[in-house]
Coordinates of C-alpha atoms in Angstrom, one line a residue:
M1020 CA 83.3 210.0 7.3
K1021 CA 85.0 208.1 10.1
K1022 CA 83.1 206.5 12.9
T1023 CA 83.6 207.5 16.5
M1024 CA 84.8 205.1 19.2
H1025 CA 81.1 204.3 19.9
G1026 CA 80.5 203.5 16.3
N1027 CA 78.2 206.5 15.7
I1028 CA 78.6 208.8 12.7
P1029 CA 78.3 212.5 13.8
S1030 CA 75.5 214.2 12.0
A1031 CA 76.2 217.3 9.8
P1032 CA 75.0 220.6 11.2
V1033 CA 71.4 221.4 10.1
R1034 CA 71.2 224.6 8.1
S1035 CA 68.2 226.9 8.2
A1036 CA 66.0 226.6 5.1
K1037 CA 64.4 230.0 5.5
P1038 CA 66.7 232.0 3.2
A1039 CA 66.3 229.4 0.4
T1040 CA 62.5 229.2 1.0
W1041 CA 62.2 233.0 0.9
K1042 CA 64.2 233.2 -2.3
R1043 CA 62.2 230.3 -3.9
T1044 CA 58.9 232.0 -3.0
L1045 CA 60.1 235.3 -4.4
Y1046 CA 61.3 233.6 -7.6
R1047 CA 58.0 231.6 -8.0
E1048 CA 55.9 234.8 -7.5
R1049 CA 58.2 237.1 -9.6
N1050 CA 55.5 237.8 -12.2
L1051 CA 53.1 239.0 -9.5
W1052 CA 55.8 241.2 -8.0
L1053 CA 56.6 242.7 -11.4
I1054 CA 52.9 243.5 -11.9
C1055 CA 52.8 245.2 -8.4
L1056 CA 56.0 247.2 -9.0
P1057 CA 54.2 250.3 -10.4
L1058 CA 51.7 250.3 -7.6
I1059 CA 54.5 249.9 -5.0
A1060 CA 56.4 252.8 -6.6
W1061 CA 53.3 254.9 -6.6
V1062 CA 52.7 254.2 -2.9
I1063 CA 56.3 255.0 -2.0
L1064 CA 56.4 258.2 -4.1
F1065 CA 53.1 259.7 -2.9
N1066 CA 52.6 258.2 0.6
Y1067 CA 56.1 257.7 2.1
V1068 CA 58.3 260.3 0.4
P1069 CA 56.1 263.2 1.5
M1070 CA 56.3 262.0 5.1
Y1071 CA 59.4 264.0 5.7
G1072 CA 56.9 267.0 5.9
I1073 CA 55.9 265.9 9.4
L1074 CA 59.1 267.6 10.6
M1075 CA 57.2 270.9 10.0
A1076 CA 55.4 270.2 13.2
F1077 CA 58.6 270.5 15.2
V1078 CA 60.0 273.6 13.6
D1079 CA 59.0 277.2 13.0
Y1080 CA 58.4 276.9 9.3
I1081 CA 58.5 279.9 7.1
P1082 CA 57.1 279.6 3.5
G1083 CA 59.9 279.7 1.0
K1084 CA 62.4 278.4 3.5
S1085 CA 63.6 274.8 3.8
I1086 CA 62.1 272.7 6.6
F1087 CA 65.6 271.5 7.5
T1088 CA 66.9 275.0 7.9
S1089 CA 64.0 276.2 10.0
D1090 CA 64.4 276.9 13.8
W1091 CA 63.7 273.7 15.8
V1092 CA 61.1 274.2 18.5
G1093 CA 60.3 270.6 19.5
L1094 CA 56.9 270.1 21.0
K1095 CA 56.0 273.8 21.2
H1096 CA 53.1 273.7 18.7
F1097 CA 51.6 270.6 20.3
K1098 CA 51.6 272.3 23.7
D1099 CA 50.1 275.4 22.2
F1100 CA 47.2 273.4 20.8
I1101 CA 46.6 271.6 24.1
H1102 CA 46.6 274.8 26.0
S1103 CA 44.6 276.8 23.5
P1104 CA 41.1 278.0 24.6
D1105 CA 39.6 276.2 21.6
F1106 CA 41.0 272.8 22.5
G1107 CA 38.1 271.8 24.7
H1108 CA 35.2 272.4 22.4
V1109 CA 37.2 271.2 19.3
L1110 CA 37.9 267.9 21.0
R1111 CA 34.3 267.7 22.3
N1112 CA 32.8 268.3 18.9
T1113 CA 35.1 265.8 17.2
L1114 CA 34.4 263.1 19.7
A1115 CA 30.6 263.8 19.7
I1116 CA 30.2 263.8 15.9
S1117 CA 32.4 260.8 15.5
G1118 CA 30.7 259.0 18.4
L1119 CA 27.3 259.6 16.9
N1120 CA 28.5 258.4 13.5
I1121 CA 29.8 255.1 15.1
L1122 CA 26.7 254.7 17.3
F1123 CA 24.2 255.1 14.6
G1124 CA 26.2 255.1 11.3
F1125 CA 28.1 251.9 12.0
P1126 CA 25.2 249.5 12.5
A1127 CA 23.0 251.2 9.8
P1128 CA 24.7 249.6 6.8
I1129 CA 24.7 246.2 8.6
V1130 CA 20.9 246.4 9.1
L1131 CA 20.4 247.5 5.5
A1132 CA 22.6 244.7 4.2
L1133 CA 20.6 242.1 6.2
L1134 CA 17.4 243.4 4.8
L1135 CA 18.7 243.5 1.2
N1136 CA 20.0 240.0 1.7
E1137 CA 16.5 238.8 2.5
L1138 CA 15.0 240.2 -0.7
R1139 CA 14.0 237.4 -3.1
K1140 CA 13.1 239.4 -6.2
K1141 CA 16.4 240.1 -7.9
K1142 CA 15.1 243.0 -10.0
F1143 CA 13.6 244.8 -7.0
K1144 CA 16.8 244.2 -5.0
Q1145 CA 18.9 245.7 -7.7
I1146 CA 16.7 248.8 -7.8
V1147 CA 16.9 249.3 -4.0
Q1148 CA 20.6 248.8 -4.0
T1149 CA 21.1 251.4 -6.8
I1150 CA 18.9 253.9 -5.0
S1151 CA 20.8 253.5 -1.8
Y1152 CA 24.2 253.8 -3.5
L1153 CA 23.4 257.0 -5.4
P1154 CA 23.9 259.5 -2.5
H1155 CA 27.5 258.4 -2.1
F1156 CA 28.3 259.9 -5.5
I1157 CA 26.7 263.3 -4.7
S1158 CA 29.3 265.9 -3.6
W1159 CA 28.9 267.6 -0.2
V1160 CA 28.3 270.9 -2.0
V1161 CA 25.1 269.4 -3.5
V1162 CA 24.1 267.8 -0.2
A1163 CA 24.6 271.2 1.6
S1164 CA 22.3 272.8 -1.0
I1165 CA 19.7 270.1 -0.4
L1166 CA 19.9 270.6 3.3
F1167 CA 19.4 274.4 2.9
T1168 CA 16.4 273.8 0.7
L1169 CA 14.9 271.4 3.2
L1170 CA 15.9 272.9 6.5
G1171 CA 16.4 276.6 5.8
N1172 CA 14.2 279.3 7.4
E1173 CA 12.1 279.3 4.3
G1174 CA 12.7 275.7 3.5
I1175 CA 10.3 272.9 2.7
L1176 CA 10.2 271.5 6.3
N1177 CA 9.4 274.9 7.9
D1178 CA 6.8 275.6 5.2
I1179 CA 5.0 272.3 6.0
L1180 CA 5.1 272.8 9.7
L1181 CA 3.7 276.3 9.4
R1182 CA 0.9 275.2 7.1
L1183 CA 0.0 272.4 9.6
G1184 CA -0.1 275.0 12.4
W1185 CA 2.5 273.1 14.5
I1186 CA 4.8 276.1 14.8
G1187 CA 4.1 279.8 14.9
K1188 CA 7.4 280.9 13.3
P1189 CA 10.1 279.2 11.3
I1190 CA 12.7 277.1 13.2
S1191 CA 16.3 277.9 12.4
F1192 CA 17.5 274.3 12.1
L1193 CA 20.8 275.3 10.5
G1194 CA 21.3 278.4 12.6
E1195 CA 21.2 276.8 16.1
G1196 CA 24.0 274.7 17.4
K1197 CA 21.7 272.3 19.2
Y1198 CA 20.5 270.8 15.9
F1199 CA 23.8 270.6 14.2
W1200 CA 25.1 267.3 15.5
G1201 CA 21.8 265.5 14.7
I1202 CA 21.7 267.0 11.2
I1203 CA 25.3 266.2 10.3
T1204 CA 24.9 262.6 11.6
A1205 CA 21.7 262.1 9.6
A1206 CA 23.4 263.5 6.5
N1207 CA 26.5 261.2 6.9
I1208 CA 24.3 258.1 7.3
W1209 CA 22.1 259.0 4.3
K1210 CA 25.2 259.6 2.1
D1211 CA 27.2 256.6 3.0
I1212 CA 24.8 253.9 4.2
G1213 CA 24.3 252.4 0.7
W1214 CA 27.9 252.4 -0.2
S1215 CA 29.0 250.7 3.0
T1216 CA 26.5 247.8 2.5
I1217 CA 28.6 246.6 -0.5
I1218 CA 31.2 245.2 1.8
Y1219 CA 28.7 243.4 4.1
L1220 CA 26.7 242.0 1.1
S1221 CA 29.9 240.6 -0.3
A1222 CA 30.7 239.0 3.0
M1223 CA 27.2 237.6 3.2
A1224 CA 27.6 236.1 -0.3
G1225 CA 30.4 234.0 1.1
V1226 CA 28.3 232.3 3.8
D1227 CA 27.7 228.7 2.8
S1228 CA 24.1 228.1 1.6
E1229 CA 24.1 224.6 3.2
V1230 CA 24.3 226.2 6.6
Y1231 CA 21.0 228.0 5.9
E1232 CA 19.5 224.8 4.7
A1233 CA 20.5 223.1 7.9
G1234 CA 19.0 226.0 9.9
R1235 CA 15.7 225.7 8.1
V1236 CA 15.7 222.0 9.0
D1237 CA 16.3 222.9 12.6
G1238 CA 13.3 225.3 12.5
L1239 CA 15.1 228.6 12.1
G1240 CA 13.0 231.4 10.6
R1241 CA 14.4 234.4 8.8
L1242 CA 15.2 236.4 11.9
G1243 CA 16.8 233.3 13.5
A1244 CA 18.9 232.7 10.4
M1245 CA 20.1 236.3 10.4
W1246 CA 21.0 236.2 14.1
H1247 CA 22.5 232.7 14.3
I1248 CA 24.0 232.3 10.8
T1249 CA 24.4 235.5 8.8
L1250 CA 25.8 237.7 11.6
P1251 CA 28.3 235.1 12.9
G1252 CA 29.3 234.5 9.2
I1253 CA 30.3 238.2 8.7
R1254 CA 31.7 238.7 12.2
T1255 CA 35.2 239.1 10.9
T1256 CA 34.2 241.8 8.5
I1257 CA 32.2 243.6 11.1
V1258 CA 35.2 243.5 13.6
L1259 CA 37.6 244.7 10.9
L1260 CA 35.5 247.7 10.0
W1261 CA 34.8 248.5 13.7
I1262 CA 38.5 248.6 14.4
L1263 CA 39.1 250.9 11.5
G1264 CA 36.2 253.0 12.6
I1265 CA 37.6 253.4 16.1
G1266 CA 40.9 254.4 14.5
G1267 CA 39.1 257.1 12.6
I1268 CA 37.2 258.5 15.5
L1269 CA 38.9 261.8 15.2
N1270 CA 38.0 262.0 11.5
A1271 CA 34.7 263.8 12.2
G1272 CA 34.5 265.3 8.7
F1273 CA 35.7 268.4 7.0
E1274 CA 33.7 269.5 3.9
Q1275 CA 30.3 269.0 5.5
Q1276 CA 31.3 271.2 8.5
L1277 CA 32.6 274.0 6.4
L1278 CA 29.6 273.9 4.0
I1279 CA 26.7 273.4 6.5
G1280 CA 28.2 275.2 9.5
N1281 CA 28.1 279.0 10.0
A1282 CA 29.2 281.5 12.6
Q1283 CA 26.1 280.7 14.8
T1284 CA 27.0 277.0 14.9
R1285 CA 30.8 277.3 15.1
E1286 CA 30.8 276.2 18.7
Y1287 CA 29.3 272.9 17.6
Y1288 CA 30.8 272.2 14.2
E1289 CA 34.5 273.1 14.7
V1290 CA 36.4 269.8 14.7
V1291 CA 40.1 269.0 14.5
D1292 CA 40.3 269.0 10.7
T1293 CA 38.5 272.3 10.3
Y1294 CA 40.6 273.8 13.1
A1295 CA 43.9 272.7 11.5
Y1296 CA 42.7 274.1 8.1
K1297 CA 41.7 277.5 9.5
Y1298 CA 44.7 278.1 11.8
G1299 CA 47.2 276.2 9.6
I1300 CA 46.3 277.1 6.1
Q1301 CA 44.1 280.2 6.2
L1302 CA 46.2 282.0 8.8
G1303 CA 49.5 280.7 7.4
N1304 CA 50.7 279.0 10.6
Y1305 CA 51.7 275.8 8.8
S1306 CA 53.7 274.3 11.6
Y1307 CA 50.8 274.7 14.0
G1308 CA 48.4 273.0 11.6
A1309 CA 50.9 270.2 10.9
A1310 CA 51.2 269.6 14.7
V1311 CA 47.5 269.4 15.1
G1312 CA 47.2 266.9 12.2
L1313 CA 50.1 264.8 13.4
M1314 CA 48.6 264.6 16.9
K1315 CA 45.4 263.4 15.4
A1316 CA 47.2 260.7 13.4
V1317 CA 49.2 259.5 16.4
I1318 CA 46.0 259.2 18.5
A1319 CA 44.4 257.3 15.6
V1320 CA 47.2 254.7 15.4
I1321 CA 47.0 254.2 19.2
L1322 CA 43.3 253.7 19.0
V1323 CA 43.6 251.1 16.2
F1324 CA 46.1 249.1 18.2
S1325 CA 44.0 249.3 21.3
A1326 CA 40.8 248.3 19.6
N1327 CA 42.6 245.4 17.9
R1328 CA 44.0 244.2 21.2
V1329 CA 40.5 244.3 22.8
S1330 CA 39.0 242.5 19.9
K1331 CA 41.6 239.8 20.0
K1332 CA 41.0 239.2 23.7
V1333 CA 37.2 239.4 23.7
L1334 CA 36.3 238.0 20.2
D1335 CA 39.5 236.2 19.3
T1336 CA 39.5 238.2 16.0
S1337 CA 42.1 240.8 14.9
I1338 CA 43.5 242.4 11.8
F1339 CA 47.2 241.9 12.6

């Protein structure tokens, strides 16, 4: 290459290394991608391909007729849901049940995990963990049967209260709406508290034991170690699950409402999912049910992004 009049050799243009780096990374991890191909195909086939069905929310769908040939109605079904007389109490019940689940159900597994983490006898710890996990594997049909046996008009609880003379006649725990939110919240916590502790116990296992030793040297007791070491050590996990919990605030349940609820408690148990099921599936108004479900999904996505943004600003922790 010739020199310029100042004696400097012009440098060659610098090319971006990103494409080559991306290709090299893909080639280096080719075995992992080959292993993941069946899973990726499964996700695309069962999670993304059916998404064209959301178009049903914007048309007047008639069973047996193609979605693409149905009459386009735009946001009609969304407006019908918002202006329906049931919208107020459905939204109230959904937010109330979900709010109670977050308020009491979210910290419950954290507390249980902290207590289990402090158990020193391994055998006893395993027994307690197993007992706490078991309700997760019980179907809601069985749970509903247990609740009817315990809380029915002729159930065990009423029988005990009558024998003690604390009440003069049986209390209809499952027939009065004012008890429903408390019963459903307690049932949700009992069923899922043990299973949810697995994640927190796994996170606690990753906390460096040397930090606990340093805390003992500084005079920290068990409560101090839990507050100053264990909880900060699992903060990322707590924030992650809290963000996901906020995103699912409109998922107030489905099976438990249909199994435990009845005509007397409908005003308190009807949530978005049961409403979409009844009006969309049972009454055959599929487009209306799809619109209700899609609205719930969109709100959930907005809540996830909002909670993530707040967490990033306040706690400097986020999931994306």
